[in-house]
Short mmCIF file of N, CA and C in Angstrom, two decimals:
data_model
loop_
_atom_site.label_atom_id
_atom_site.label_comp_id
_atom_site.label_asym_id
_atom_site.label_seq_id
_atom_site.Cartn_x
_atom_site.Cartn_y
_atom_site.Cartn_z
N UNK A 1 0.84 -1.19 0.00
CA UNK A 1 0.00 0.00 0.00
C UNK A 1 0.87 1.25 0.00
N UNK A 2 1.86 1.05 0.53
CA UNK A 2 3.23 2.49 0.63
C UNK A 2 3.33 3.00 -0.17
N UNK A 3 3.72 1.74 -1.40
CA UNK A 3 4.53 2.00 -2.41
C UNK A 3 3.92 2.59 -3.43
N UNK A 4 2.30 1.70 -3.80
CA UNK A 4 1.48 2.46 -4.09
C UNK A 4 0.81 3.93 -4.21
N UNK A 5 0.45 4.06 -2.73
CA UNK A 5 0.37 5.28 -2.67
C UNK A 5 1.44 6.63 -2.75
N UNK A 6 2.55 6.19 -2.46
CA UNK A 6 3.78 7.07 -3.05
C UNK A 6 3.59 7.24 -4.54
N UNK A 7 3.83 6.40 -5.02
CA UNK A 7 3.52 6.54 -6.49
C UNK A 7 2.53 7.27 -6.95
N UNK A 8 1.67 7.08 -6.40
CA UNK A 8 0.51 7.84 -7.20
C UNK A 8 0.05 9.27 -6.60
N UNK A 9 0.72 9.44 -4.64
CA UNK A 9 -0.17 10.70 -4.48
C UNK A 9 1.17 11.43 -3.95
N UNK A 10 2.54 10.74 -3.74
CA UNK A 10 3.82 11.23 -3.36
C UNK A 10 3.46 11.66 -1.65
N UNK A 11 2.63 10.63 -1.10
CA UNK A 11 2.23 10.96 -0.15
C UNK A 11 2.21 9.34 1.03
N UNK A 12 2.79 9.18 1.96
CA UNK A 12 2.70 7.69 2.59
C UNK A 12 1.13 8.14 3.85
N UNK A 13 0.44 6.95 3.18
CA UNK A 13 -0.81 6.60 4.15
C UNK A 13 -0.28 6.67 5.99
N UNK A 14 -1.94 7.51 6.02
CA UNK A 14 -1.42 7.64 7.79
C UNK A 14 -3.25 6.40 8.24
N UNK A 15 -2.34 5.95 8.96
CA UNK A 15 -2.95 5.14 9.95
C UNK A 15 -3.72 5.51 11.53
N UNK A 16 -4.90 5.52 11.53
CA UNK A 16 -5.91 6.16 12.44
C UNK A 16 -6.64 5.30 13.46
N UNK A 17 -6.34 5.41 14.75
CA UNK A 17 -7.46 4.10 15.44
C UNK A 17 -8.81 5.26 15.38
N UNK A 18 -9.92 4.69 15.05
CA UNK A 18 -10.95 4.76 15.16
C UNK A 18 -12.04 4.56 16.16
N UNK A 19 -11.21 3.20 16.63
CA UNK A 19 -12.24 2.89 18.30
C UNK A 19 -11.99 1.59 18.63
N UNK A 20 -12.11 1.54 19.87
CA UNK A 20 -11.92 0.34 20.43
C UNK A 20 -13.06 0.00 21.31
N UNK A 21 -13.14 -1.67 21.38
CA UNK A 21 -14.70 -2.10 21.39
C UNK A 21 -14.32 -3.80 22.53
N UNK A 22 -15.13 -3.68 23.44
CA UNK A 22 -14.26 -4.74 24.23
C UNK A 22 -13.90 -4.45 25.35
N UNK A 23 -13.64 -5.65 26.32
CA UNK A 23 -13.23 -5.66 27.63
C UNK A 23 -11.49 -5.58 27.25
N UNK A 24 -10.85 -5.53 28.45
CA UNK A 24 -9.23 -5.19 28.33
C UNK A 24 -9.22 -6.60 27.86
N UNK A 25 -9.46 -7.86 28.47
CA UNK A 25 -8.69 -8.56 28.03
C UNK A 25 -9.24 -9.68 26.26
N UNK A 26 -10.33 -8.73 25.77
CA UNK A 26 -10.48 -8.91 24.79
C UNK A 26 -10.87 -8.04 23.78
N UNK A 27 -9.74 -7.17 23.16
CA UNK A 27 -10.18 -5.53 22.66
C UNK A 27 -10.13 -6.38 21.26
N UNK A 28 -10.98 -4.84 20.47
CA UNK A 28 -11.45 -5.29 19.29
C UNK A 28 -10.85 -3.57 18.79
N UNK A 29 -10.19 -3.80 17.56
CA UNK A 29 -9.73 -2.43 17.40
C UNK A 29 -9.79 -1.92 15.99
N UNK A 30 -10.37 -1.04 15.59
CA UNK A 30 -11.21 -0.47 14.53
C UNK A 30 -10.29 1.08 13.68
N UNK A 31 -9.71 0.89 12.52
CA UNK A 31 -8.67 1.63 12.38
C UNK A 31 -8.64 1.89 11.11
N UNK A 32 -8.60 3.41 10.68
CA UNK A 32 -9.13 3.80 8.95
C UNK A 32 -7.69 4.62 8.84
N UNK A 33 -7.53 3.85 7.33
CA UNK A 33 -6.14 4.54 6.75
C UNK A 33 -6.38 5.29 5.83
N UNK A 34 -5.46 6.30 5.89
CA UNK A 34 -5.95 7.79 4.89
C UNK A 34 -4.80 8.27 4.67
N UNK A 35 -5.50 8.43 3.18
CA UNK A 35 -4.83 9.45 2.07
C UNK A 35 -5.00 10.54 1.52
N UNK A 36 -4.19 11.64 1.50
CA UNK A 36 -4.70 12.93 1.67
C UNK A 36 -5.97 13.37 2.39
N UNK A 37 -6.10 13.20 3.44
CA UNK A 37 -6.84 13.46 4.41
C UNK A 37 -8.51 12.98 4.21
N UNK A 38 -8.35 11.53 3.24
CA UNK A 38 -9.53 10.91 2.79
C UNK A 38 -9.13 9.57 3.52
N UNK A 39 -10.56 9.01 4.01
CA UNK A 39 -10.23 7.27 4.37
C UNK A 39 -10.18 6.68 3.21
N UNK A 40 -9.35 5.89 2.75
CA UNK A 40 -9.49 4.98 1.73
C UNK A 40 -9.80 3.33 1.94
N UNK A 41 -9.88 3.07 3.44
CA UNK A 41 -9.74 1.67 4.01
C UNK A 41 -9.93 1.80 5.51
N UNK A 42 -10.49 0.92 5.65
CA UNK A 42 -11.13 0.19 7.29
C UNK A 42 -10.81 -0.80 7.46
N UNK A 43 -10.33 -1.12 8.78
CA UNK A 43 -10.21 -2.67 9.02
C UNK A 43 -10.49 -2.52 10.89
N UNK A 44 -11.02 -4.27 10.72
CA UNK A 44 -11.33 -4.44 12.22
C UNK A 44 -10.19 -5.76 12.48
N UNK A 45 -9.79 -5.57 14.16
CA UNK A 45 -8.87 -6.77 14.38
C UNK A 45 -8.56 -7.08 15.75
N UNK A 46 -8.08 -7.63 16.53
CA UNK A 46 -7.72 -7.90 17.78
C UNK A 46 -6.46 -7.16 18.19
N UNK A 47 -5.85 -7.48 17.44
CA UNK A 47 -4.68 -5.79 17.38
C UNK A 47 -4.13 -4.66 16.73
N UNK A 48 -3.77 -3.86 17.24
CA UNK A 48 -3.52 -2.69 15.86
C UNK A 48 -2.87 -3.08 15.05
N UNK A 49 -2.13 -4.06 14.65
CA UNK A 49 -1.40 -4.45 13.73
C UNK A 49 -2.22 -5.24 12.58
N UNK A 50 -3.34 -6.15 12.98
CA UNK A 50 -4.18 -6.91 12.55
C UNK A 50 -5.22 -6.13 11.73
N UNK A 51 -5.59 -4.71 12.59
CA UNK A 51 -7.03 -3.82 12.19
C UNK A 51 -5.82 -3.29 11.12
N UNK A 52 -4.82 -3.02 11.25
CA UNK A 52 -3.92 -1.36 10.28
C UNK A 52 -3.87 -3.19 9.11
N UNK A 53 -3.36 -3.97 9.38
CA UNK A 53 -3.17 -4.45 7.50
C UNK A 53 -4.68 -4.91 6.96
N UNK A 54 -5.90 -5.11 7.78
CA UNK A 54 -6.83 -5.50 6.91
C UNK A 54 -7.54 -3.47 6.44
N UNK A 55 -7.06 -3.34 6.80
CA UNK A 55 -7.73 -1.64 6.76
C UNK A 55 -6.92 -1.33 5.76
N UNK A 56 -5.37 -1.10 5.11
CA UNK A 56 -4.52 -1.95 4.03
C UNK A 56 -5.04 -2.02 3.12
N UNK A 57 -5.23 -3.62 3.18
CA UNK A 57 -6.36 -4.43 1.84
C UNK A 57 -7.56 -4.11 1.59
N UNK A 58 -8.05 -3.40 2.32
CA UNK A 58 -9.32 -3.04 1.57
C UNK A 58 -8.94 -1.34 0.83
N UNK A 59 -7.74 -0.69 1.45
CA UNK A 59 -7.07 0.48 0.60
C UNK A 59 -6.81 -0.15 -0.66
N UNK A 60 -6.67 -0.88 -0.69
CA UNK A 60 -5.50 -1.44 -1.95
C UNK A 60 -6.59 -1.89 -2.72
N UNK A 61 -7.70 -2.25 -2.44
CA UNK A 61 -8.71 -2.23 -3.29
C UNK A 61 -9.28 -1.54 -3.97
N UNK A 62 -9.88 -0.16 -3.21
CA UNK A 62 -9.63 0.88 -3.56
C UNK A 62 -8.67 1.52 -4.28
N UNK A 63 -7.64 1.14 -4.46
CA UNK A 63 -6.35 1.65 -5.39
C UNK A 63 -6.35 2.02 -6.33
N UNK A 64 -6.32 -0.07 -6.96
CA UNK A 64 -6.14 -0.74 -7.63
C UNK A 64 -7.18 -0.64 -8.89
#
């Protein structure tokens, strides 16, 4: 998605938590990645790492 979006807007995607949903020891974390100050992608996940790459793939769908 970086590389992508470099290419096309000379700009690297910023990554946003959105919200978190859940007890501590089972969070659910909700996180929209944006380009030029547009969401291009959402993702939900158990960790920010999980919510930021499916939020990613659905950018890259959008891309593409």
């Amino acid at each position: 998605l970086q590389e992508l979006a470099q290419t096309k807007t000379k700009q690297s995607p910023r990554y946003k938590i959105l919200g978190t949903t859940g007890p501590d020891h089972a969070k659910q974390f909700s996180v929209g990645v944006f380009l030029e100050n547009k969401m291009i992608g959402e993702g939900a996940g158990p960790s920010k790492q999980v919510a930021e790459e499916a939020a990613a793939a659905k950018a890259l769908e959008q891309l593409e």
